Coordinates of C-alpha atoms in Angstrom, one line a residue:
M1 CA -19.0 5.0 26.6
V2 CA -18.1 2.0 24.6
I3 CA -20.5 0.5 22.1
L4 CA -19.7 -3.1 21.3
S5 CA -22.1 -3.6 18.4
A6 CA -24.9 -2.0 16.5
A7 CA -27.5 -4.3 14.9
V8 CA -30.8 -4.4 13.2
T9 CA -33.1 -7.3 14.1
T10 CA -36.7 -8.4 13.4
K11 CA -39.4 -8.5 16.0
N12 CA -38.6 -12.2 16.4
G13 CA -34.9 -11.5 17.1
R14 CA -33.5 -12.6 13.8
A15 CA -30.4 -10.4 12.9
L16 CA -30.6 -8.6 9.6
L17 CA -27.2 -6.9 10.0
S18 CA -24.7 -6.3 12.8
R19 CA -21.6 -4.1 12.9
Q20 CA -18.9 -4.6 15.6
F21 CA -16.7 -1.8 16.8
V22 CA -14.4 -3.7 19.1
D23 CA -12.5 -7.0 18.7
M24 CA -15.2 -9.7 19.1
N25 CA -15.2 -13.2 17.7
R26 CA -18.2 -14.4 15.7
L27 CA -19.5 -16.8 18.3
R28 CA -19.8 -14.2 21.0
V29 CA -21.7 -11.8 18.7
E30 CA -24.1 -14.5 17.7
G31 CA -24.6 -15.5 21.3
L32 CA -25.3 -11.9 22.4
L33 CA -27.8 -11.4 19.6
A34 CA -29.5 -14.8 20.3
A35 CA -30.0 -13.9 23.9
F36 CA -31.7 -10.6 23.1
P37 CA -35.2 -11.9 22.3
K38 CA -35.3 -13.8 25.6
L39 CA -34.4 -10.7 27.6
Q40 CA -36.5 -8.0 26.0
G41 CA -39.7 -6.8 27.8
T42 CA -43.2 -6.8 26.6
G43 CA -43.9 -3.1 27.0
N44 CA -44.4 -0.6 24.2
K45 CA -41.9 2.0 25.5
Q46 CA -40.2 4.4 23.2
H47 CA -36.7 3.4 24.5
T48 CA -36.0 0.3 26.4
F49 CA -32.9 -1.4 27.7
V50 CA -32.0 -4.7 29.3
E51 CA -28.9 -5.4 31.3
T52 CA -27.0 -8.7 31.9
D53 CA -24.0 -9.4 34.1
S54 CA -21.6 -8.2 31.4
V55 CA -23.4 -6.0 28.8
R56 CA -26.4 -3.7 28.3
Y57 CA -28.9 -3.9 25.4
V58 CA -30.3 -0.5 24.4
Y59 CA -33.0 -0.9 21.7
Q60 CA -35.8 1.0 20.0
P61 CA -38.6 -0.5 17.9
V62 CA -39.0 1.0 14.5
E63 CA -42.1 -0.4 12.8
S64 CA -41.3 -4.0 12.0
I65 CA -37.7 -4.0 13.2
F66 CA -35.5 -3.3 16.2
L67 CA -32.5 -1.0 16.4
L68 CA -30.2 -2.5 18.9
L69 CA -27.0 -1.2 20.6
I70 CA -24.9 -3.6 22.7
T71 CA -22.7 -1.7 25.2
N72 CA -20.8 -2.3 28.3
K73 CA -22.4 -1.6 31.6
A74 CA -20.2 1.4 32.2
S75 CA -21.5 3.2 29.1
N76 CA -23.4 6.5 29.4
I77 CA -27.0 5.5 28.7
V78 CA -28.0 9.1 27.8
E79 CA -25.4 9.2 25.0
D80 CA -26.4 5.7 24.0
L81 CA -30.0 6.9 23.6
E82 CA -28.8 9.9 21.5
T83 CA -26.8 7.5 19.3
L84 CA -29.8 5.2 19.0
R85 CA -32.1 8.2 18.0
L86 CA -29.6 9.2 15.2
L87 CA -29.5 5.6 13.9
S88 CA -33.3 5.6 13.8
K89 CA -33.0 8.4 11.3
V90 CA -30.1 6.9 9.4
V91 CA -31.8 3.5 8.6
P92 CA -34.9 4.8 6.8
E93 CA -32.9 7.5 5.0
I94 CA -30.2 5.1 3.7
A95 CA -32.4 2.0 3.1
G96 CA -35.4 3.9 1.8
G97 CA -37.7 2.3 4.4
T98 CA -37.7 0.0 7.4
S99 CA -38.9 -3.2 5.9
E100 CA -36.8 -6.4 6.2
D101 CA -36.2 -6.5 2.4
K102 CA -35.0 -2.9 2.1
V103 CA -32.7 -3.3 5.1
S104 CA -31.2 -6.5 3.6
D105 CA -30.8 -4.9 0.2
H106 CA -29.0 -1.9 1.6
A107 CA -27.0 -3.8 4.3
F108 CA -23.6 -2.5 3.1
E109 CA -24.7 1.1 2.8
L110 CA -26.1 0.9 6.3
V111 CA -22.8 -0.6 7.6
F112 CA -20.9 2.4 6.1
A113 CA -23.4 4.8 7.6
F114 CA -23.0 3.1 11.1
D115 CA -19.2 3.6 10.7
E116 CA -19.8 7.4 10.2
V117 CA -21.8 7.5 13.4
I118 CA -19.6 5.3 15.6
T119 CA -15.8 5.1 15.4
T120 CA -13.6 2.0 15.8
G121 CA -13.4 1.4 19.5
G122 CA -17.1 2.1 20.1
Y123 CA -17.1 5.9 20.5
R124 CA -19.8 8.2 19.0
E125 CA -18.8 10.8 16.4
T126 CA -20.3 14.3 16.6
I127 CA -22.1 14.3 13.3
D128 CA -25.5 15.1 11.8
M129 CA -27.5 13.5 9.0
R130 CA -26.5 15.9 6.3
T131 CA -22.8 15.3 7.0
I132 CA -23.4 11.5 6.9
R133 CA -25.1 11.7 3.5
Q134 CA -22.3 14.0 2.2
N135 CA -19.6 11.6 3.4
L136 CA -21.4 8.6 1.9
D137 CA -21.7 10.4 -1.4
M138 CA -18.1 11.4 -1.1
D139 CA -19.1 14.9 -2.3
S140 CA -15.9 17.0 -2.6
H141 CA -15.8 20.7 -3.5
E142 CA -12.1 20.3 -4.5
E143 CA -13.0 17.4 -6.8
K144 CA -15.8 19.4 -8.5
L145 CA -13.4 22.3 -8.9
A146 CA -10.7 20.1 -10.4
N147 CA -13.3 18.6 -12.8
M148 CA -14.4 22.0 -13.9
V149 CA -10.8 23.1 -14.6
K150 CA -10.2 19.9 -16.5
K151 CA -13.4 20.4 -18.6
S152 CA -12.5 24.0 -19.4
K153 CA -9.0 22.9 -20.6
L154 CA -10.6 20.3 -22.8
D155 CA -13.0 22.8 -24.3
A156 CA -10.2 25.3 -24.9
A157 CA -8.1 22.6 -26.6
K158 CA -11.1 21.6 -28.8
D159 CA -11.7 25.3 -29.8
Q160 CA -8.0 25.7 -30.5
A161 CA -7.9 22.6 -32.7
K162 CA -11.0 23.8 -34.6
H163 CA -9.5 27.2 -35.2
M164 CA -6.2 25.7 -36.4
S165 CA -8.1 23.3 -38.7
Q166 CA -9.9 26.3 -40.3
V167 CA -6.6 28.2 -40.7
I168 CA -5.0 25.2 -42.4
K169 CA -7.9 24.8 -44.8
Q170 CA -7.8 28.5 -45.7
R171 CA -4.1 28.3 -46.4
Q172 CA -4.8 25.3 -48.7
R173 CA -7.5 27.3 -50.6
D174 CA -5.1 30.3 -51.0
A175 CA -2.4 28.1 -52.3
M176 CA -4.7 26.5 -54.9
K177 CA -5.8 30.0 -56.1
T178 CA -2.2 31.1 -56.4
G179 CA -1.3 28.0 -58.4
M180 CA -4.2 28.7 -60.9
G181 CA -2.8 32.3 -61.8
G182 CA -0.3 33.2 -64.5
G183 CA 1.7 30.0 -64.0
G184 CA -1.3 27.7 -64.6
P185 CA -1.8 25.3 -67.4
M186 CA -3.7 27.8 -69.5
A187 CA -1.1 30.6 -69.2
G188 CA 0.4 29.9 -72.7
M189 CA -3.0 30.3 -74.5
G190 CA -3.4 33.7 -76.2
G191 CA 0.3 34.6 -75.6
G192 CA 0.4 36.7 -78.9
D193 CA -0.5 40.4 -78.9
M194 CA -3.9 40.6 -80.5
D195 CA -3.8 44.4 -80.6
D196 CA -0.9 44.6 -83.0
E197 CA -2.7 43.1 -86.0
D198 CA -6.3 43.4 -87.0
D199 CA -8.5 40.3 -87.3
Y200 CA -5.5 38.0 -86.7
G201 CA -3.9 39.5 -89.8
G202 CA -0.4 39.2 -88.7
G203 CA -0.5 37.0 -85.7
S204 CA -1.7 33.7 -84.5
P205 CA -4.1 33.2 -81.7
F206 CA -1.6 30.8 -80.2
G207 CA 1.0 33.5 -79.7
G208 CA 3.2 33.2 -82.8
P209 CA 3.2 34.6 -86.4
Q210 CA 0.6 33.2 -88.7
N211 CA 1.9 30.7 -91.2
N212 CA -1.3 29.0 -92.4
G213 CA -1.1 26.5 -89.6
D214 CA 1.9 24.6 -91.1
D215 CA 4.1 25.0 -88.0
F216 CA 1.2 24.1 -85.8
M217 CA 0.4 20.9 -87.8
D218 CA 4.1 20.0 -88.0
A219 CA 4.3 20.3 -84.2
Y220 CA 1.6 17.7 -83.9
A221 CA 2.9 15.5 -86.7
N222 CA 6.5 15.5 -85.3
P223 CA 6.0 16.0 -81.6
T224 CA 9.1 16.8 -79.4
P225 CA 10.1 13.6 -77.6
A226 CA 9.4 13.7 -73.9
P227 CA 12.3 13.8 -71.6
E228 CA 13.4 10.4 -70.1
P229 CA 12.0 9.9 -66.6
E230 CA 14.4 9.8 -63.8
P231 CA 15.3 6.4 -62.6
I232 CA 13.3 5.3 -59.6
I233 CA 15.4 3.9 -56.8
Q234 CA 13.4 1.4 -54.7
V235 CA 14.4 1.5 -51.0
Q236 CA 13.6 -1.7 -49.3
G237 CA 12.4 -1.3 -45.7
M238 CA 13.3 -3.5 -42.8
K239 CA 11.6 -6.9 -43.0
L240 CA 10.9 -8.6 -39.7
G241 CA 11.7 -12.3 -39.4
K242 CA 14.0 -12.5 -42.4
K243 CA 17.7 -12.8 -41.8
K244 CA 20.3 -11.7 -44.3
K245 CA 22.5 -14.2 -46.0
G246 CA 25.6 -12.4 -44.7
K247 CA 24.5 -12.8 -41.1
V248 CA 24.0 -16.5 -41.7
D249 CA 27.5 -16.8 -43.2
L250 CA 29.0 -15.0 -40.2
M251 CA 27.2 -17.2 -37.8
S252 CA 28.3 -20.3 -39.7
K253 CA 32.0 -19.1 -39.6
M254 CA 31.7 -18.5 -35.8
A255 CA 30.1 -21.9 -35.3
A256 CA 32.8 -23.5 -37.4
E257 CA 35.5 -22.2 -35.1
D258 CA 33.8 -23.8 -32.1
G259 CA 32.9 -27.0 -33.9
L260 CA 29.2 -26.3 -33.7
D261 CA 26.3 -26.6 -36.2
V262 CA 24.3 -23.4 -36.5
R263 CA 21.7 -25.1 -38.6
A264 CA 20.3 -27.0 -35.6
S265 CA 18.9 -23.7 -34.1
M266 CA 17.6 -22.2 -37.4
P267 CA 13.9 -22.3 -38.6
Q268 CA 13.1 -24.7 -41.3
E269 CA 12.5 -22.0 -43.9
E270 CA 16.0 -20.5 -43.3
I271 CA 17.8 -23.9 -43.6
A272 CA 17.2 -24.0 -47.3
D273 CA 18.7 -20.5 -47.8
A274 CA 21.7 -21.1 -45.5
P275 CA 25.0 -22.4 -46.8
P276 CA 25.9 -26.0 -46.1
P277 CA 27.5 -26.6 -42.7
P278 CA 31.3 -26.5 -42.7
P279 CA 33.2 -29.7 -42.7
P280 CA 34.4 -30.8 -39.3
S281 CA 37.7 -29.5 -38.2
S282 CA 40.6 -31.7 -38.9
T283 CA 42.0 -31.0 -35.4
Q284 CA 38.8 -32.4 -33.7
Q285 CA 39.7 -35.4 -31.5
P286 CA 37.5 -38.5 -31.5
I287 CA 36.9 -38.0 -27.7
A288 CA 36.2 -34.6 -26.1
L289 CA 36.4 -34.5 -22.3
S290 CA 35.2 -31.6 -20.3
V291 CA 35.7 -31.0 -16.6
E292 CA 33.5 -28.3 -14.9
E293 CA 33.3 -27.4 -11.2
K294 CA 30.8 -25.0 -9.8
L295 CA 31.2 -23.1 -6.5
T296 CA 28.7 -21.9 -4.0
I297 CA 30.4 -19.8 -1.3
S298 CA 29.0 -17.7 1.6
L299 CA 31.2 -15.5 3.8
S300 CA 30.3 -13.2 6.7
Q301 CA 31.0 -9.5 6.7
E302 CA 34.1 -10.2 8.9
G303 CA 35.4 -12.8 6.3
A304 CA 34.5 -16.0 8.2
L305 CA 33.4 -18.9 6.0
E306 CA 29.8 -19.8 6.5
A307 CA 29.3 -22.3 3.6
F308 CA 31.4 -23.8 0.8
D309 CA 29.9 -26.2 -1.7
L310 CA 31.6 -27.6 -4.8
K311 CA 30.0 -29.7 -7.5
G312 CA 32.1 -31.1 -10.3
T313 CA 31.2 -33.1 -13.5
L314 CA 33.4 -35.1 -15.9
S315 CA 31.6 -35.1 -19.3
L316 CA 32.5 -37.3 -22.3
T317 CA 31.5 -36.7 -25.9
A318 CA 32.2 -39.4 -28.5
N319 CA 32.5 -37.9 -32.0
D320 CA 32.3 -41.2 -34.0
D321 CA 31.1 -44.7 -33.6
V322 CA 34.6 -46.2 -33.1
A323 CA 35.4 -43.7 -30.3
A324 CA 32.1 -44.4 -28.6
A325 CA 33.3 -47.9 -27.6
C326 CA 36.0 -46.6 -25.2
R327 CA 37.2 -46.6 -21.7
L328 CA 39.2 -43.9 -19.9
T329 CA 41.4 -44.4 -16.9
V330 CA 42.0 -41.8 -14.2
A331 CA 45.5 -42.0 -12.6
N332 CA 44.2 -41.3 -9.1
K333 CA 41.2 -40.1 -7.2
T334 CA 43.1 -38.0 -4.7
A335 CA 40.9 -35.0 -3.8
A336 CA 40.3 -32.8 -0.9
S337 CA 39.1 -34.4 2.3
G338 CA 35.4 -34.9 2.3
T339 CA 35.0 -35.2 -1.5
T340 CA 32.4 -37.8 -2.6
F341 CA 32.2 -39.3 -6.0
A342 CA 29.2 -40.7 -8.0
T343 CA 29.1 -42.4 -11.4
H344 CA 26.4 -42.4 -14.1
P345 CA 23.9 -45.3 -13.6
K346 CA 25.1 -46.8 -16.9
V347 CA 28.8 -46.6 -16.0
D348 CA 30.5 -49.5 -14.4
K349 CA 30.7 -48.4 -10.8
K350 CA 32.9 -51.3 -9.6
A351 CA 35.6 -50.5 -12.3
W352 CA 35.6 -46.9 -11.2
E353 CA 35.9 -47.6 -7.5
S354 CA 38.6 -50.2 -7.9
D355 CA 40.8 -49.0 -10.8
G356 CA 39.5 -45.5 -11.6
V357 CA 38.2 -46.8 -15.0
V358 CA 35.2 -45.2 -16.7
Q359 CA 33.4 -47.5 -19.1
M360 CA 29.9 -48.7 -19.9
K361 CA 28.4 -51.6 -18.0
G362 CA 28.4 -55.1 -19.4
N363 CA 28.3 -55.5 -23.2
S364 CA 26.9 -52.1 -23.9
K365 CA 27.6 -50.7 -27.4
G366 CA 29.3 -47.7 -26.0
F367 CA 28.7 -44.0 -25.2
P368 CA 26.2 -41.9 -27.2
V369 CA 27.7 -40.3 -30.4
G370 CA 27.7 -36.5 -30.7
R371 CA 26.2 -35.8 -27.3
A372 CA 28.0 -34.9 -24.0
V373 CA 27.3 -37.3 -21.2
G374 CA 28.2 -36.6 -17.5
V375 CA 30.0 -39.9 -16.5
V376 CA 31.4 -38.9 -13.1
R377 CA 30.3 -36.3 -10.6
W378 CA 31.9 -35.2 -7.3
A379 CA 30.8 -32.9 -4.5
L380 CA 32.5 -31.2 -1.5
S381 CA 31.0 -29.3 1.4
T382 CA 33.5 -28.0 3.9
T383 CA 34.2 -25.3 6.4
D384 CA 37.9 -25.3 5.6
E385 CA 38.7 -21.7 4.9
Q386 CA 41.8 -22.7 2.9
Q387 CA 39.4 -23.9 0.1
V388 CA 38.1 -20.4 -0.5
P389 CA 39.7 -18.9 -3.6
L390 CA 39.2 -15.3 -2.7
T391 CA 38.4 -13.3 0.4
I392 CA 36.9 -9.8 0.4
N393 CA 37.3 -7.3 3.3
C394 CA 34.9 -4.3 3.2
W395 CA 35.4 -1.3 5.6
P396 CA 32.8 1.5 5.4
E397 CA 33.6 4.5 7.6
D398 CA 31.2 7.3 8.4
E399 CA 32.8 10.7 7.8
G400 CA 29.8 12.8 8.8
D401 CA 27.4 14.9 6.8
G402 CA 26.0 11.7 5.2
Q403 CA 29.3 10.8 3.6
M404 CA 31.0 7.4 3.7
N405 CA 34.6 6.3 2.9
V406 CA 34.7 2.7 1.8
N407 CA 37.8 0.6 1.5
I408 CA 37.5 -2.9 -0.1
E409 CA 40.4 -5.3 -0.3
Y410 CA 40.6 -8.7 -2.0
T411 CA 43.1 -11.4 -1.2
A412 CA 43.8 -14.5 -3.3
A413 CA 43.5 -17.1 -0.6
R414 CA 44.1 -20.4 -2.5
S415 CA 47.7 -20.8 -3.7
G416 CA 48.3 -21.5 -7.4
M417 CA 44.7 -20.7 -8.5
E418 CA 44.4 -18.2 -11.3
L419 CA 41.1 -16.3 -11.6
Y420 CA 39.9 -14.5 -14.7
D421 CA 37.2 -12.0 -15.5
V422 CA 36.7 -11.2 -11.8
S423 CA 33.7 -9.0 -10.9
I424 CA 33.0 -7.7 -7.4
K425 CA 29.6 -6.0 -7.2
I426 CA 29.1 -3.6 -4.3
P427 CA 25.4 -2.5 -3.6
G428 CA 24.2 0.6 -2.0
C429 CA 25.8 2.9 -4.5
G430 CA 22.9 4.9 -5.8
A431 CA 24.8 8.2 -5.8
Q432 CA 27.9 8.7 -8.1
P433 CA 30.9 7.4 -6.1
E434 CA 34.2 9.4 -6.0
I435 CA 36.9 6.9 -6.7
V436 CA 40.0 7.5 -4.6
A437 CA 42.1 4.5 -5.7
V438 CA 41.4 1.3 -7.6
D439 CA 43.3 -1.7 -8.8
G440 CA 41.7 -2.7 -12.1
T441 CA 38.7 -1.0 -13.6
H442 CA 35.2 -0.1 -12.4
S443 CA 31.7 0.8 -13.7
H444 CA 28.7 2.4 -11.9
D445 CA 25.1 1.4 -12.5
A446 CA 22.9 4.1 -10.9
R447 CA 19.7 2.3 -11.7
S448 CA 20.6 -0.9 -9.9
E449 CA 22.7 1.1 -7.3
I450 CA 25.7 -1.2 -7.9
L451 CA 29.5 -0.3 -8.2
D452 CA 31.1 -3.1 -10.2
W453 CA 34.9 -3.6 -9.5
Q454 CA 36.4 -5.6 -12.4
L455 CA 39.8 -7.3 -12.7
D456 CA 41.0 -9.2 -15.7
C457 CA 43.2 -11.6 -13.8
I458 CA 44.1 -12.4 -10.2
D459 CA 47.2 -14.6 -9.8
G460 CA 50.6 -14.7 -8.1
G461 CA 51.5 -11.4 -9.6
N462 CA 48.6 -9.5 -8.0
P463 CA 47.4 -11.5 -5.0
T464 CA 45.9 -8.5 -3.3
G465 CA 44.2 -5.3 -4.5
T466 CA 42.2 -2.4 -3.1
L467 CA 39.3 -0.2 -4.1
E468 CA 38.7 3.1 -2.2
F469 CA 35.8 5.5 -2.8
N470 CA 33.7 8.2 -1.2
I471 CA 29.9 8.2 -1.6
Q472 CA 26.9 9.8 -0.1
Q473 CA 25.4 7.1 2.2
K474 CA 24.4 6.9 5.8
D475 CA 23.8 3.1 6.3
E476 CA 26.9 0.9 6.5
A477 CA 24.8 -2.2 6.0
A478 CA 23.8 -0.9 2.5
F479 CA 27.1 -2.1 1.1
F480 CA 26.1 -5.7 1.7
P481 CA 25.7 -8.4 0.3
I482 CA 28.6 -8.2 -2.0
E483 CA 28.4 -10.5 -5.1
V484 CA 31.6 -12.0 -6.6
S485 CA 31.9 -13.9 -9.9
F486 CA 34.9 -15.2 -11.9
R487 CA 36.1 -18.1 -14.0
S488 CA 39.2 -20.3 -13.7
K489 CA 41.0 -23.3 -15.1
S490 CA 42.5 -24.3 -11.8
L491 CA 40.4 -27.3 -10.7
Y492 CA 40.0 -28.4 -7.1
Y493 CA 40.0 -32.1 -8.4
D494 CA 42.3 -32.1 -11.4
V495 CA 41.0 -35.4 -12.9
P496 CA 44.4 -36.8 -14.1
I497 CA 43.5 -38.7 -17.2
S498 CA 46.2 -41.4 -17.9
S499 CA 44.7 -43.0 -21.0
V500 CA 41.7 -43.4 -23.3
E501 CA 41.5 -46.8 -25.0
S502 CA 39.1 -48.7 -27.3
T503 CA 37.2 -51.5 -25.8
E504 CA 37.1 -53.2 -29.2
G505 CA 40.9 -53.6 -29.6
H506 CA 41.6 -50.5 -31.7
G507 CA 44.3 -49.3 -29.3
G508 CA 44.5 -45.8 -27.8
I509 CA 42.1 -43.0 -28.8
G510 CA 43.0 -39.4 -29.1
Y511 CA 41.1 -37.0 -26.8
S512 CA 40.9 -33.3 -25.9
L513 CA 40.4 -32.0 -22.3
D514 CA 38.7 -28.8 -21.3
K515 CA 38.8 -27.5 -17.7
K516 CA 36.8 -24.7 -16.1
V517 CA 35.7 -23.5 -12.7
T518 CA 32.7 -21.2 -12.5
V519 CA 30.7 -19.5 -9.7
D520 CA 27.0 -20.3 -9.0
S521 CA 26.9 -18.0 -6.0
F522 CA 29.6 -16.1 -4.0
R523 CA 28.2 -13.7 -1.4
I524 CA 29.6 -11.7 1.4
A525 CA 26.8 -10.7 3.7

């Protein structure tokens, strides 16, 4: 028995809802429902069916609508009639009637009820009307029990809070009564012994010997000075958004060492309170040159080079108007095979290509003052493994019982290149590793599951190094991809500056040159 679809239609054959239980496209469903009015008979039978070459229509009239089952011809028609009889009870129960409006208004509820009667694939469930209603209402005894327990806990907590509130109030009342006893403000009144003298003859009602009120009046005429109040120390709390002057001074000193102006990044209201910027360093050169190369490297787990990309930039910063009108000459443009160069659009490209001269085009006033400008760029993409500065070899070995022994070895592959602040991050280390041997230092981040192998410097003195550790791990692939980062001053293209001269006849211009190599991405995967 396979029911393809269950539907509710009008007497004229217009579909009010249809639920499919097998994979059928919309066009086929619409075609089957459109063919039903033409195939149905004119008799007034309680149950009727119509067969075509591929399907069977089993339907039952219910007042102004038809309940319709579309099945395959091999389906058991007796079971289909039982299913149809159950659906004839479901529709008025769920929709509250059999009119077109009520069926349309409760279409989704009817679809859910049909799903309780017929499973995916077109097979009937053994279920009755009470169970269908219970499933649709999602009535759960466990949920009711959990809600009752929750309510009882809330009530108990409220009763406990009310009881504790009463206990606290009673303690406060008892404390107030105790404070109003012998130690209260009226305790000094009547301190004299009234039984020793008759009719106040020898005593004062205020606890002292009677002296015609002279001492009493003197006390009011010359009152004892009150003790000086203790000084109040005002503690200032933390104020958000306000920086201390000392912090500004510290930032200014740090910026002065690097030749920067901290005032450029400060809010306007803090500039007035900040000290004036330090005078420029006397050692600052008129021209500051900076060469930066960025590497993007990808190696396979076996160490084979998959991608090597290098991007370099020569930046020029003129620190005054005289230095802005300058030209710099590069001794040669000898670089690795495949290196391509490009100049800034405002730089004279012909002078660079012919003589290695960097200068502005035409009669331009010169380079911008106080701002770094990238004047020349170069790029290199190669598969030459000799260009790789560092190779990493990772060997995980399964020792059984979910334990892995991991050996990692680095090798400085490019001769003469010094690497600083080297970091090799190994993933898959969620458990605490047992370090067997290590060159350098290490740190473990359990949250990110990374073991960070750190070396201050890799040069000719330590061209190779190893890290060995044991860890609880079953998957060898979990230790990849390995991420590597470092910095260096050993450039791939060294940019040999031969001279920096004025274009206005002022002779040579002093300059400084900063070199660095950084890593954009270095992965072993």
